[in-house]
Amino acid sequence: MKREKLKVGIVGLGRLGKEYAKNLMFKINNADLIAACSLVDEELRFAKEVLGVPYLFSSYTEMLQLPELEAIYVVSSTDQHADHMIMALESGKHVFSEKPLALDTEECYRVKSVVDDNPELTAVVGFVRRYDQSYLYAKRKVDAGDIGEPFMVRSQTVDKDSIADFQMNYVLKSGGIFHDFNVHDIDLARWFLNAEFTSVHAIGGAFKHKGFGDLGDADNVMTTCTFDNGSMAVINASRTGAHGHDTYTEVVGTEGTLRIGRPSYKNRVEIYDQYGARKECVATFWERFDEAFLLMAKDFIDCILDGRKPELSINDAIKATEVANAFTQSFRASKIVHL
Amino acid sequence: MKREKLKVGIVGLGRLGKEYAKNLMFKINNADLIAACSLVDEELRFAKEVLGVPYLFSSYTEMLQLPELEAIYVVSSTDQHADHMIMALESGKHVFSEKPLALDTEECYRVKSVVDDNPELTAVVGFVRRYDQSYLYAKRKVDAGDIGEPFMVRSQTVDKDSIADFQMNYVLKSGGIFHDFNVHDIDLARWFLNAEFTSVHAIGGAFKHKGFGDLGDADNVMTTCTFDNGSMAVINASRTGAHGHDTYTEVVGTEGTLRIGRPSYKNRVEIYDQYGARKECVATFWERFDEAFLLMAKDFIDCILDGRKPELSINDAIKATEVANAFTQSFRASKIVHL
Amino acid sequence: MKREKLKVGIVGLGRLGKEYAKNLMFKINNADLIAACSLVDEELRFAKEVLGVPYLFSSYTEMLQLPELEAIYVVSSTDQHADHMIMALESGKHVFSEKPLALDTEECYRVKSVVDDNPELTAVVGFVRRYDQSYLYAKRKVDAGDIGEPFMVRSQTVDKDSIADFQMNYVLKSGGIFHDFNVHDIDLARWFLNAEFTSVHAIGGAFKHKGFGDLGDADNVMTTCTFDNGSMAVINASRTGAHGHDTYTEVVGTEGTLRIGRPSYKNRVEIYDQYGARKECVATFWERFDEAFLLMAKDFIDCILDGRKPELSINDAIKATEVANAFTQSFRASKIVHL
Amino acid sequence: MKREKLKVGIVGLGRLGKEYAKNLMFKINNADLIAACSLVDEELRFAKEVLGVPYLFSSYTEMLQLPELEAIYVVSSTDQHADHMIMALESGKHVFSEKPLALDTEECYRVKSVVDDNPELTAVVGFVRRYDQSYLYAKRKVDAGDIGEPFMVRSQTVDKDSIADFQMNYVLKSGGIFHDFNVHDIDLARWFLNAEFTSVHAIGGAFKHKGFGDLGDADNVMTTCTFDNGSMAVINASRTGAHGHDTYTEVVGTEGTLRIGRPSYKNRVEIYDQYGARKECVATFWERFDEAFLLMAKDFIDCILDGRKPELSINDAIKATEVANAFTQSFRASKIVHL
C-alpha cells in the first residue's frame, strides 16, 4: 500500500551525493526530496535543473530550520559527517550519513552521546555492503549454519588504478587507505564472524605510486586480525587494481566456504576473443553497488515510516573507526596493536 | 527533472500482472496506477489492499471508459492480448502488452491494422530480454563490430522443471513450447543478426513428461534456422532444467563470440562445499529478468511522455508469432519449413 | 609388473605422426618402436636422428616384411588409412589407425571384411576423445545415471582460425569440414546417447573464408540429428574460432546436464588485467588432447599384450564415416537425410 | 634420441613412495629402478610383485653398497630425509629427497656441508609445485613482466578434511602445519617475488579439530610476511577444506594479477543439477600434482644424464625450513619474528 511520503533533505551533492539525490527523487516512491544544501554553485544548479528540488540552501543551518523536513542525508566530506549528524539530530531530524562516521574516536563518541539523547530519532551510518543482495544472501547462509561455524574472513577492497597526482592530497582528508577502503571490510568481518576485533597487524607499501609513501600512506596493504571468539581475518586494500574495482569477501567455516564477488564481473556477458575466455569487470564501487545504495537509502526511510530500528547501529560505525585507527597505527609502527 | 505522471491502468493481475502492478505503483515514479481490471476477486482484492489502486473493474470495457486513463498494460491471458490491445487503441489509449501478441498470424494483422490507424498512439509488445543490461551490452558490442560480422546465434530458454499434471492443459492455451518459450529467442536472433528467418527445422520430444507428447507438444525441442543474409541459428527450449531457469544466448562472429547468461547464476556468491565449487542458479524467469521487466515497463511510459518511438515495433511481435508458428509446423510435420 | 615390449612400426611421420612416434619411443614403456616408414626424407631423418628408430623404410610393403614387427600405427594421409590397415592385417600385424577410417562407406566395408577375416588381430581406429579423462569421467557419470536418462547432446569442434590460402586444397583431401571435424562429435553422440543416428539436417556457410564455399565446403556448420531411441543432437564445426581450439560437448539428461570442456582453458592460470578476468584457451587439438593421445596409443598396446578387446570396434569407425557422409549430403542438398 | 638409462634406487615405499616407484618403473624411460629399500614387508612385496624391482633391501646401508646404483630417491619419513641424503652422497650417489629437507636448521646445514663437499653429485629437495605446468606458465609470465612488478603473493595449501584421531600423532613427526603444508607456499613466494623473507607473523587456531591445539599445533593458520625488496605475502594453511584439496596462489603486480589453481577443479567437466552450476574439486595433492611429480622425478634424472644443474638448490630447501620455523615460532609466541 502506498504510504505518506517522508520529506527529506540532502547535504553534499558531489559525485556520490548526486547519486543519492537521484535515487531519492526518481527511484524511492515514499520519499520526497524537498531540500538540498551545498556550497558549490554547480551542485545547487544540478539540484534545481536536473532534479527539480524546490528548496535550495547554501547554509546547512538554514536548511535545518525548514520545519517540514523530517530527515537528512549527509553526503558531505568525511570531516563534516559527525558535525552534520549532530546538528540534524539536535534539530529533531532523523539522519543518515555516508561512511565513515569520523576519523577519530572522540568525535565518534560525541555523535553517540547525541544519538543516545534522542532515542526517538533514527541515526544510521551506511555500510552499503550489508545491503548488497549477494552479501545478504551469504549472511543468511552463514547464520543458517550452512558452512558450519565461521572462523575466518578474507576480505578486500580494491579500486581500479586511476590515480592522478592531484588525488594524493585528498588522501589526507579521507583518512588514508585503511579508513577510506577497509572500514567496509572491518564491518563485514564483525558481521560475518559475530565477534569483536582483539588485535591487528598491518603491513604494506607504496608499490606503484610512491607519492603515497611520502604522505605516510600506502597503495597496497594487508592486515591480519584476531577476534574475541578466537576467529581470524585478513583484510586487504589496494589502489592499483588493473582489472577494475574488486570488492571480494570470503567466509570460511568448519563445513564450507562462501566467496562473494569473485570475479567482480560487470554483467552476464562472457567474451571469447584473442584474449581468451573473459569477463569484463566493474570499473567503480558505484557500478558494483548501485543497487545496494538504493536499497540502503530506501531502508532508512522505511525504518522511519514503519517505526522499525535499522540493523546498523551507531555502535557499528564507532567500531569501524576504532579498528581502522588500529590498522593505521599498526602499519605506521610496524607492530601488533591490541584493542 | 520530475515530470507529470502518466495515468495508467492494468488488465490481468495473475502472477506476472501483480509484478507489473507493483512496479507501476512502487518503482516507477512517473506513472500513476489508477485503475485495475480482473475477473478474479482475489486479484482485485490484491489491487485494493496491497497496492491501493483507486479504481477497480471487473469489466475491461468499463475501465476503458475512465476518461483520465492514458495508457493500458495488458497482462491478461495470451488468447486475449490481441483483443485487449485493439480495444485499448480504439478507446484512444496507448497500450503495452505482454508477449506474445497472438498465436496466429491473422490475429496479428488485425492488431497491426488498428495500430496503423492510430499512429499517434504507442503500441508495444514486450520482449523483455531486449531491456536486460547484459543483452543490451552484448548488442552494443555486436553493433560496434567487436566480434566482426555476426553469423550465428545459439539461444535457449530453459525452465526449471516444476511441471505438475494440471499444467499440461495450460500448454494448449499458451500455444505450446515454441510460442511460450522461443518467441524470445526468435526475437533475439533477428535483433543480433539483423536479418529475417528464411527456413526452420524443428525436432524434439517429450523426454521426461510424456503427457506433453500426447498433447502434440514437447518438453525439449531444438530448431535450426537460416536467415536472409546467409546467417544461421539454433534455438532450444526445455521444460526440464534441473539446475534452474537457464536463459542463454551466444552470438558468434568472424572475430569473436559473446555469450550472455551462462551460467544463469543467482548472485555473486560462490559456494565451496562437499558438492565442489558451485554457484546456485536462478529459479525463475522473473528472478533472472526482474530488473529488465521494470526497465521495460518504465520505457513504455518514458516513450509516451517524451514523444519518442519505442525500439520495438508491432512488426517485431508479428514476426515472432510467424516464426514460432513455423517452428511448430516444422516440428509437427518433421520437415523443413520455408518462410 | 614390467612386461615384454611389443615391437611396433609407424607409417606417416607428419605433424601428428611425429607426436605418435615420440610417445611410442619415450613415454610408453611396453612398446619398442623399431621401424618407421615415410616417403619424405625429412621425416625419416627425424626418425633416425631425434628418435633413434633402428629400421627405416620408404616402402610400406617392405616395412611389413620385417618379421619381428607385431603392430603398426597408421598415421598416413586420410586417403591411405584403409589400404594401410588392410595391408597390415594381411601381413598378420595388429593395426591402429588415426581417424577417419575412410571417406566413403565402401572402403570402410572393405576394411571390415579383412578385420572379420582376422579375428586374432586387433584393429582400431582412434577416436581420441574417448580416452580424455574429462570425457571418460562424464561417460561414467552418465552411465551411472547421475543425470537421469540422457536425451540430448550438443557437441562442437572449433579450430582456432589460422587458415591460409594454401590450406584450401587440403580440405579436399581430408573430406571437408564434416569428416575432418565432426567425426569426433558423431562418435561422442553415439557413445553418450547409446543410440544410432536416424536422420540429419546440416546447414552452414563460408562466413569468413569465402574460398571454402567455392570448393563446396564451409567454415561453419551445424547439424541437427535424431536417433533410434528418440533422442537428439546438434553438432557444430567451425574453422574460425577467435579464442582457440574449442572442443565442447554437453550431455543433457532428465535430471541434470554435464558440460565437458567449456571454456577450453589452457591451464589453471587466471589473468586479471585490463581485459578483465580471463583464462587463455588452448591453441590446438594437440594441446587439448595430448594426454589422451598418449593414453590411446598405450591402450592399443595394452589390449594386445593383455589379450583384451579394445572398446572401440571397427564398427564405430564405419558409423562415423557413414554419418559424416550423411551430414555432407544434407548440407549440399539442403534437405533432411535419413539413415 | 633414446639415451642410456640411469640406475636408481628408492628408500621408502609408503603412499607417496609407491607413486614415485611406479613413475620410475613405468613412465620414465631413461630410468631403471633396480633397487628398493623398506623396513615394511608389505612395501617390499609391492616392489617385488607389482613393480618387479630386482634388488630389495631392508637395510639402507646395504642398498647403498650396490655398486651399479647411480642415484637414490629418498621418500622415507621426514625425520630421516637429512640422514638418508647424507648417506647417499657419502656413498657417491646422486640424491633426490622429498620435501622438507629437515625440521631444524642445524640438520639442514649438516646436509649442506656434505653437498658442498661433493660438487660432482646432484642433490635436490623436491618442491613439486615448481614443476606444475600452471605454476611454470605463471612464473614465465611474471618474469616476462606481464603483470608489471610483482609485489604481493597470496598463497595457500588446504587439504580436504579427512582427519582421524590417529593422525594427530603424525603431526608431531611431520613438524606441524607450517612445515607440512606451508613449505611449498614459502618456496613459491621466494620464487615469484625473487626475494628473501625478512619478518613473519602467524596467527591461527584449532577451529574444527581441537586436538591439534592440545598438541601445540593448529588446523587453520595464516601468516603475513615481508621481504627484503619491500614486497609482502600472506600464506594460509588449512586441514579442514570441505570441497577438496585446494592449493592456490595469487601473484599481484603493478599491472595485473595472476591466480593459479582457483578453483581446484578436478577436470573439465561442469555439472548442472539441483546443486547449481558446479565443478568437482580434486581430493588430494596427488590428484592435483601427479603430472608435476612425474616431471620432477624425470627432471632429476635428465639433469644427471645431461650434466645440467637443477633449478632447485639445497639453499632453497634450507630457506624453506628456516622460514617455516619462523612461522611456527611466531604462531607459538604470538609475535612478529624477524629473520
XYZ file of N, CA and C in Angstrom, chain C residues 46 51 68 116 128 160 200 219 223 225 237 246 263-264 266 298 304 311:
54
model
N 64.132 -37.357 -39.132
C 63.626 -37.163 -37.770
C 63.620 -38.491 -37.019
N 64.759 -39.654 -32.866
C 64.195 -40.778 -32.126
C 65.141 -41.972 -32.020
N 59.953 -59.351 -37.115
C 59.696 -59.143 -35.683
C 58.606 -58.115 -35.404
N 37.261 -58.848 -40.166
C 36.477 -60.025 -39.794
C 37.216 -61.327 -40.119
N 40.016 -40.188 -30.309
C 40.851 -39.837 -29.160
C 40.051 -39.305 -27.984
N 40.979 -22.947 -33.919
C 41.436 -21.563 -33.924
C 41.661 -21.160 -35.377
N 19.551 -36.647 -40.262
C 20.415 -35.491 -40.012
C 20.021 -34.363 -40.962
N 33.013 -22.949 -43.629
C 33.884 -22.732 -42.470
C 33.122 -22.823 -41.150
N 24.530 -29.167 -37.487
C 23.704 -30.276 -37.945
C 22.822 -30.757 -36.799
N 20.286 -33.740 -35.407
C 20.285 -35.191 -35.617
C 19.230 -35.833 -34.727
N 30.597 -27.336 -36.199
C 32.028 -27.291 -36.501
C 32.362 -25.890 -36.980
N 38.384 -25.133 -29.574
C 37.312 -25.159 -28.581
C 36.426 -26.375 -28.805
N 35.054 -23.369 -20.485
C 35.791 -22.979 -21.672
C 37.004 -23.886 -21.872
N 37.587 -23.804 -23.041
C 38.724 -24.660 -23.371
C 40.019 -24.067 -22.820
N 43.511 -23.143 -21.168
C 44.855 -23.667 -21.417
C 45.429 -24.375 -20.203
N 48.741 -46.056 -25.933
C 49.112 -47.013 -24.899
C 48.065 -48.121 -24.775
N 46.652 -55.570 -26.796
C 47.317 -56.687 -27.467
C 48.057 -57.556 -26.452
N 37.765 -51.117 -26.581
C 36.369 -50.675 -26.525
C 35.888 -50.250 -27.898
